[in-house]
GROMACS .gro file of C-alpha atoms in nm:
model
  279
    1UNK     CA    1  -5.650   0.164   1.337
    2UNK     CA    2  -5.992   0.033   1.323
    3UNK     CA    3  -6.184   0.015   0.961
    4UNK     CA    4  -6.498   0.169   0.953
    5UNK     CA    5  -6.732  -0.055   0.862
    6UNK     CA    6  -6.993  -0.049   0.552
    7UNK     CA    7  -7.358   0.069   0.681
    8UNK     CA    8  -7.118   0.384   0.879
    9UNK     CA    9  -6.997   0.460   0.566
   10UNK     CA   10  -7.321   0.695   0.446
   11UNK     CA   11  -7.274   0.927   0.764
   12UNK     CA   12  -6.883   0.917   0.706
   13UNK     CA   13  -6.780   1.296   0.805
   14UNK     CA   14  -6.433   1.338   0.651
   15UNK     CA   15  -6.374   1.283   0.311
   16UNK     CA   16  -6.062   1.052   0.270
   17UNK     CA   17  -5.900   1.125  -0.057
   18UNK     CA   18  -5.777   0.744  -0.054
   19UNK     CA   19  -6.143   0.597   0.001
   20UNK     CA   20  -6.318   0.856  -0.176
   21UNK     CA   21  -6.113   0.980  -0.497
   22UNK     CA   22  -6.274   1.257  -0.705
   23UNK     CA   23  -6.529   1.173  -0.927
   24UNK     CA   24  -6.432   1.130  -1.288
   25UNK     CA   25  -6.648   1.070  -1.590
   26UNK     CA   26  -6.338   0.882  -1.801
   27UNK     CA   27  -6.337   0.640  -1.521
   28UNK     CA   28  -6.631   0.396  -1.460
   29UNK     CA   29  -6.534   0.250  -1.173
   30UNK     CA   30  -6.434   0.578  -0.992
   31UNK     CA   31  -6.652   0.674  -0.680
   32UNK     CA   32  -6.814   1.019  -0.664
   33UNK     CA   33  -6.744   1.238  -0.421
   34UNK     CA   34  -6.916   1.169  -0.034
   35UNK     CA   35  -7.163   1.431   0.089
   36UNK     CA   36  -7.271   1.422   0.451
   37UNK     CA   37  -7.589   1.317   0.477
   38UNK     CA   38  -7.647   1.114   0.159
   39UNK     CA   39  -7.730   0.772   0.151
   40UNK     CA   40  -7.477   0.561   0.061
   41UNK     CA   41  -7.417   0.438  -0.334
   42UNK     CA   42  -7.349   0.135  -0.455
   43UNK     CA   43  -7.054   0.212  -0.672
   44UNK     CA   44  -6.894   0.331  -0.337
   45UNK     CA   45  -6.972  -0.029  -0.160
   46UNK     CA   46  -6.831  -0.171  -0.494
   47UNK     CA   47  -6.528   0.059  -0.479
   48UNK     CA   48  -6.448  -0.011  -0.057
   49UNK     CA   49  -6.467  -0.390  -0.111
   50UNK     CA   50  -6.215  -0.367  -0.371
   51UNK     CA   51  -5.983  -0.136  -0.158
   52UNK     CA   52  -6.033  -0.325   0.140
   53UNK     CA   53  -6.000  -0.690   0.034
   54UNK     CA   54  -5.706  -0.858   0.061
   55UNK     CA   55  -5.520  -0.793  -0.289
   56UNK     CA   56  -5.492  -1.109  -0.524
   57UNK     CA   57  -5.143  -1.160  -0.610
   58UNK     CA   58  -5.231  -1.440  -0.869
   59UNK     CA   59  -5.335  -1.149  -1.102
   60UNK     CA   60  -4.994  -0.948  -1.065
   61UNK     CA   61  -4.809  -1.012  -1.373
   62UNK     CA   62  -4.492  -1.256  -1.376
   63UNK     CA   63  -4.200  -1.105  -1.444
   64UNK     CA   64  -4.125  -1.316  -1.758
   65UNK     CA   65  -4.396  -1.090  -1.872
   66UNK     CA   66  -4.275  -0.746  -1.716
   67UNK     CA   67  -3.959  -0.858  -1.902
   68UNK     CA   68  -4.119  -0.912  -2.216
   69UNK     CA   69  -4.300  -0.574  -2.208
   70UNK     CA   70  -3.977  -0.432  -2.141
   71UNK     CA   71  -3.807  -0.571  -2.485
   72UNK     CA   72  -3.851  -0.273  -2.709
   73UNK     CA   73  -4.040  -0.382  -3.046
   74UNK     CA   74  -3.790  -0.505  -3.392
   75UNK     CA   75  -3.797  -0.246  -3.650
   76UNK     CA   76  -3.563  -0.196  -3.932
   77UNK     CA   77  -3.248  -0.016  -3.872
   78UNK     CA   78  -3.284   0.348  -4.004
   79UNK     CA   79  -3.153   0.581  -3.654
   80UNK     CA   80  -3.266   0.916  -3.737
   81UNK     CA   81  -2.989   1.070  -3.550
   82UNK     CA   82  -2.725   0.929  -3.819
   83UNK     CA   83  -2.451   1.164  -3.894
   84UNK     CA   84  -2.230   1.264  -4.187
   85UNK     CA   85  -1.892   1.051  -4.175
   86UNK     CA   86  -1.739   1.421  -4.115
   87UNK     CA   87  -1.936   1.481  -3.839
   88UNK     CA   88  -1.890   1.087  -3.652
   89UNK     CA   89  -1.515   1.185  -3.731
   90UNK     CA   90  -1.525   1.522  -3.549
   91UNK     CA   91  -1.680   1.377  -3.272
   92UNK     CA   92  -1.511   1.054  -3.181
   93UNK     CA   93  -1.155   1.117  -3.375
   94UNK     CA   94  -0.994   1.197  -2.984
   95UNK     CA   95  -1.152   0.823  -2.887
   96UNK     CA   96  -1.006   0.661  -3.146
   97UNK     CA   97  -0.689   0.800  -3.121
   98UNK     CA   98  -0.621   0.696  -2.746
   99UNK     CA   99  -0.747   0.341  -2.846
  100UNK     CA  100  -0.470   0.297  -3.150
  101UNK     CA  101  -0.199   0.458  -2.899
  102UNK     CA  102  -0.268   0.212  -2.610
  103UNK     CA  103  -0.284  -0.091  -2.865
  104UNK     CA  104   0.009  -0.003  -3.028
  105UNK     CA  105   0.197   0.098  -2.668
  106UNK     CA  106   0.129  -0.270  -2.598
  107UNK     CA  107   0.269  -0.424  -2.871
  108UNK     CA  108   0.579  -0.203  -2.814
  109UNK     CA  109   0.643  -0.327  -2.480
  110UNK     CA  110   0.498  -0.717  -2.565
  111UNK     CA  111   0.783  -0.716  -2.824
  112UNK     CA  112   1.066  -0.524  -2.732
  113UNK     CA  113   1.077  -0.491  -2.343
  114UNK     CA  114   1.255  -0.800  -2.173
  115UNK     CA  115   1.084  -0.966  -1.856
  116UNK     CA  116   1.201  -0.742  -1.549
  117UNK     CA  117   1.180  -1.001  -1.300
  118UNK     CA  118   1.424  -1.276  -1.308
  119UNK     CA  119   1.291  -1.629  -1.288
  120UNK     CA  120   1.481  -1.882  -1.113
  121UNK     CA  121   1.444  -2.235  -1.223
  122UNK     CA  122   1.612  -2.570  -1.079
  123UNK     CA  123   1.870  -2.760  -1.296
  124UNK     CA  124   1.971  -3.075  -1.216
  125UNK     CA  125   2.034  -3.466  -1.374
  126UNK     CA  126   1.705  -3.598  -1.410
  127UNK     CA  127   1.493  -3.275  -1.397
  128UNK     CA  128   1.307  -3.391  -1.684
  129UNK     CA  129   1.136  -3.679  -1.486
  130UNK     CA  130   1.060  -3.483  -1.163
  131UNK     CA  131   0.727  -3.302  -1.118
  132UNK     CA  132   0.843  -2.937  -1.254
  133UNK     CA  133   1.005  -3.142  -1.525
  134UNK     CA  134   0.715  -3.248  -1.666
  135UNK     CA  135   0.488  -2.939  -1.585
  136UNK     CA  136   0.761  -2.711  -1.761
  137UNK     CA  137   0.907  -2.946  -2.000
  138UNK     CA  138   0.620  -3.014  -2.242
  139UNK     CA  139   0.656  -3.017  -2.601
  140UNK     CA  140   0.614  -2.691  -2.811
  141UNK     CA  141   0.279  -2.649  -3.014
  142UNK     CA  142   0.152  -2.416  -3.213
  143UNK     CA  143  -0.135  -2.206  -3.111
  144UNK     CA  144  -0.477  -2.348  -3.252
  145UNK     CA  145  -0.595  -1.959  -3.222
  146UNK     CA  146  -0.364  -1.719  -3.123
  147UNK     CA  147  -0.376  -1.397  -2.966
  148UNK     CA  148  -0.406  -1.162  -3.284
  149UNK     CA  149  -0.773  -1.392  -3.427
  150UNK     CA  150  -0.851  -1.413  -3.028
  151UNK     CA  151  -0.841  -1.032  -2.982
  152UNK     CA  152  -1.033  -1.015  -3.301
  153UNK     CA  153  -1.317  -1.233  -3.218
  154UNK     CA  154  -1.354  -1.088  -2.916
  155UNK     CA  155  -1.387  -0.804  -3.092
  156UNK     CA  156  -1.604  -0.861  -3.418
  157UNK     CA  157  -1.821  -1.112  -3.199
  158UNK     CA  158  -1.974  -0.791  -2.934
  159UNK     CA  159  -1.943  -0.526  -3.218
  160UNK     CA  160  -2.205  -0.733  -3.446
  161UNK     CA  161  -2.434  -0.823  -3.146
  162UNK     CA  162  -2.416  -0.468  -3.017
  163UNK     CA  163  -2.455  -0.298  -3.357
  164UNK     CA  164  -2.788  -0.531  -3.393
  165UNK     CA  165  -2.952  -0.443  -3.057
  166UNK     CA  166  -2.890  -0.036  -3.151
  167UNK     CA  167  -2.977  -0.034  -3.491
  168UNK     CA  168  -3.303  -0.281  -3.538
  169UNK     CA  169  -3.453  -0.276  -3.144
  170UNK     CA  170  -3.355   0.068  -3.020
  171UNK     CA  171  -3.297   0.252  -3.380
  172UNK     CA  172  -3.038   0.493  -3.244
  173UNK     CA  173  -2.714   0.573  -3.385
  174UNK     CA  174  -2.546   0.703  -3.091
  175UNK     CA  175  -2.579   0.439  -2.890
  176UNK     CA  176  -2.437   0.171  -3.074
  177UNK     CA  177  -2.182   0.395  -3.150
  178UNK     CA  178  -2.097   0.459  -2.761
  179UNK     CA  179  -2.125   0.100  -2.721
  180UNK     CA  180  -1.825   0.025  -3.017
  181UNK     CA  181  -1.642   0.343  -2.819
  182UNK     CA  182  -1.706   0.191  -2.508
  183UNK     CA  183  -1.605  -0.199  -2.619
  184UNK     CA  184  -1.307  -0.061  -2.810
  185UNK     CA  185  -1.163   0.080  -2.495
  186UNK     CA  186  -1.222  -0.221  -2.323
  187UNK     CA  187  -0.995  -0.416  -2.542
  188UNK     CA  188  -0.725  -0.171  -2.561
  189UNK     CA  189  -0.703  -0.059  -2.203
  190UNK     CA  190  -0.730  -0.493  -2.150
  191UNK     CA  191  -0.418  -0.522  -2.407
  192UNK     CA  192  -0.207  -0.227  -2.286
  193UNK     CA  193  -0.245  -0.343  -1.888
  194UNK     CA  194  -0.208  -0.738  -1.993
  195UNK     CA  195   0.136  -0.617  -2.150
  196UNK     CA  196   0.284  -0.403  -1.881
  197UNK     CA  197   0.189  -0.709  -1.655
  198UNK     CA  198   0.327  -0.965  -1.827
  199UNK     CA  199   0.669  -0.751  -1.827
  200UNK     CA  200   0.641  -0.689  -1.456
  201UNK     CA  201   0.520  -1.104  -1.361
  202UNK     CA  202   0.527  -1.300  -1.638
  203UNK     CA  203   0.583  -1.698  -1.515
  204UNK     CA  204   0.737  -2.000  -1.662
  205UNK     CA  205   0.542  -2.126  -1.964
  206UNK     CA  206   0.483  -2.518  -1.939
  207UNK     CA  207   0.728  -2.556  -2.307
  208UNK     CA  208   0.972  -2.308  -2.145
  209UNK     CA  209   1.215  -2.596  -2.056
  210UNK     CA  210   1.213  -2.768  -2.372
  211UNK     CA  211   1.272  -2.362  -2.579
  212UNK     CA  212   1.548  -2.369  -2.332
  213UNK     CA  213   1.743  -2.697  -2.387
  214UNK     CA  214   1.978  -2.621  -2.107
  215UNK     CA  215   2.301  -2.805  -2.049
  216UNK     CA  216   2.267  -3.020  -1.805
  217UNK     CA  217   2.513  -2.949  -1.492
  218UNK     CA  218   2.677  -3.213  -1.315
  219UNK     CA  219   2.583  -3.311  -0.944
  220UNK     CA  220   2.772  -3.078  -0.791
  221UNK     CA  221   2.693  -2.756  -0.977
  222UNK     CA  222   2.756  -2.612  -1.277
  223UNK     CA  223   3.086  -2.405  -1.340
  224UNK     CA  224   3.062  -2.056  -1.154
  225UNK     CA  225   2.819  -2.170  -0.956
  226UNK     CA  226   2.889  -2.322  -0.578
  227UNK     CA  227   2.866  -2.666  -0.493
  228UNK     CA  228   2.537  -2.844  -0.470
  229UNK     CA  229   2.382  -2.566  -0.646
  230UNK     CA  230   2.078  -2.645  -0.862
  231UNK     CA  231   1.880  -2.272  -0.889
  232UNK     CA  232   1.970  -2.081  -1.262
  233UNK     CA  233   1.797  -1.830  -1.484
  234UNK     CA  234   1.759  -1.797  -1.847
  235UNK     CA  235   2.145  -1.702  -1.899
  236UNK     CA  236   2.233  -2.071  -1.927
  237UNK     CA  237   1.912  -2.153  -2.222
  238UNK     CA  238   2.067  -2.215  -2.531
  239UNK     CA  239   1.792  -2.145  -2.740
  240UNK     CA  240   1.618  -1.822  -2.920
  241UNK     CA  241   1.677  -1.540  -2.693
  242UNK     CA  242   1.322  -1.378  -2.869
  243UNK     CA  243   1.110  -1.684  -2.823
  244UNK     CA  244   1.266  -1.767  -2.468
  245UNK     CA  245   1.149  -1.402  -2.387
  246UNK     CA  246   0.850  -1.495  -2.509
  247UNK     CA  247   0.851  -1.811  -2.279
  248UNK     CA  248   0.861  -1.595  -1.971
  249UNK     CA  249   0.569  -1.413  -2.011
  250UNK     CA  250   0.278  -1.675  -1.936
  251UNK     CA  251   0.088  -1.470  -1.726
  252UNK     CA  252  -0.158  -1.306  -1.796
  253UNK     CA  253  -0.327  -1.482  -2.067
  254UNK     CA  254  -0.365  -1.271  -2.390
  255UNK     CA  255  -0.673  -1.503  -2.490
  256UNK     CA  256  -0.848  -1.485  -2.174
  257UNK     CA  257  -0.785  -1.122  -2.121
  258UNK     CA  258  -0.943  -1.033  -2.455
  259UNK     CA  259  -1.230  -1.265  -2.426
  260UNK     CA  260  -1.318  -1.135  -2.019
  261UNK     CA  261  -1.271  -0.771  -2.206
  262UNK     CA  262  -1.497  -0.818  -2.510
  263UNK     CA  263  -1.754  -1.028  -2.400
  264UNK     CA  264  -1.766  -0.896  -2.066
  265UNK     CA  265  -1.861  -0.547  -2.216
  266UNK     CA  266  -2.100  -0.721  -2.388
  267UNK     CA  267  -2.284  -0.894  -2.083
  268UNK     CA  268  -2.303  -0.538  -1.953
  269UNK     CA  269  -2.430  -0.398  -2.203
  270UNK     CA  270  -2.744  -0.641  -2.256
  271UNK     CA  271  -2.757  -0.642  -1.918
  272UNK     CA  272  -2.832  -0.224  -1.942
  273UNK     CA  273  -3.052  -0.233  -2.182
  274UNK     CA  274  -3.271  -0.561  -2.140
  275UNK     CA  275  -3.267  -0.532  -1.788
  276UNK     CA  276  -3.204  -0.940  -1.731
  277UNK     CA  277  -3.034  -0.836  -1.374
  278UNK     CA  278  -3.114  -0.591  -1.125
  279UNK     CA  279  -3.416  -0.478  -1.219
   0.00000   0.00000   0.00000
């Protein structure tokens, strides 16, 4: 389509709503309104060259700047939409509930159900120096954190950062309290599937053969068992039947479940509301 050029512009005869926007006294630069037969103005020459050069794109902002005029402004925490405790309670007492049930369904199974699938392991002079040996035969340590102050910090840790971002940049009590809602089933519907899996799978843990202390069998296989064979289960461990349970159930993690949970919530959450991706 061919632009029309300047000096045709003052016998234009169709008003393009584009090229010639209605005249408005709030706006300076606006252009008024063409009339056949009138000589051309200069605001409109001043208004086409605009329109019709080639935009400038080192003027468009960057977007650490659209991001930054995104960030709502600090202010101190008072949400006018804060409830009575009676009234949070009415609301969310059906939330809470489910999350206490599947938490405490968890640790029912995690400490009273017995691994479902049998594990084989080999048995045999020398085991302790082969390969499997020394993956599953390490010494027994303590836990530097363990799963109840790894479940909490990746709890406490979101909840603060979370209750922050509602309360002093958006002011609103309902949404840090869906957030908590929202985090809190994370971690309980994490905790309830980790344990049913863990029943289900489990694996070997790498101290599992030193819990066990297993007699050793001779050569040709131990008594009941056919010649030559070197494949037994947990029947022939000798040590406590509640940690050796516990000793079969590596998989999944507890600690890396409830970190992915809690502080995955939280990258999605920041991510909603700042915008950092996808926008």
């Amino acid at each position: 389509m061919a632009v029309p050029q300047l000096h045709e512009l003052s016998t234009f005869p169709i008003r393009d709503p584009e090229i010639d926007p209605p005249f408005s006294t709030r706006d300076p630069e606006a252009v008024p309104p063409f009339r056949p037969g009138e000589p051309a103005q200069p605001a409109r020459f001043a208004y086409l060259r605009r329109v019709l050069s080639p935009r400038n794109d080192s003027t468009a902002p960057s977007k650490r700047s659209r991001l930054r005029a995104r960030l709502p402004k600090f202010r101190a925490p008072n949400p006018p939409d804060r409830p009575t405790f009676k009234q949070w309670l009415r609301r969310c007492w059906l939330d809470i509930l489910t999350q206490l049930l599947c938490i405490l369904t968890a640790f029912i199974i995690y400490l009273t159900v017995p691994p479902l699938l049998t594990h084989y392991f080999p048995l045999y002079p020398g085991i302790y120096s082969t390969p499997w040996g020394l993956k599953h035969g390490q010494p027994y340590i303590n836990e530097y954190i363990n799963t109840t102050w790894s479940a909490a910090i990746s709890f406490i840790v979101p909840f603060l950062i979370m209750l922050a971002v509602s309360g002093w940049w958006f002011n609103s009590f309902w949404d840090g309290n869906a957030a908590c809602i929202g985090l809190g089933y994370a971690l309980a519907t994490a905790t309830l599937f980790q344990s049913l899996i863990k029943i289900f799978i489990g694996g070997l843990r790498p101290h599992f053969l030193s819990l066990c202390n297993p007699p050793i069998p001779p050569a040709y296989g131990a008594i009941g068992q056919a010649p030559g064979a070197i494949w037994y289960t947990a029947d022939v461990c000798r040590g406590d039947p509640h940690i050796l349970r516990e000793a079969q159930m590596s998989f999944p993690s507890g600690h890396a479940c409830a970190a992915f949970a809690g502080f995955g919530f939280l990258a999605l959450y920041l991510n909603a509301k700042f915008g950092v991706f996808g926008h």
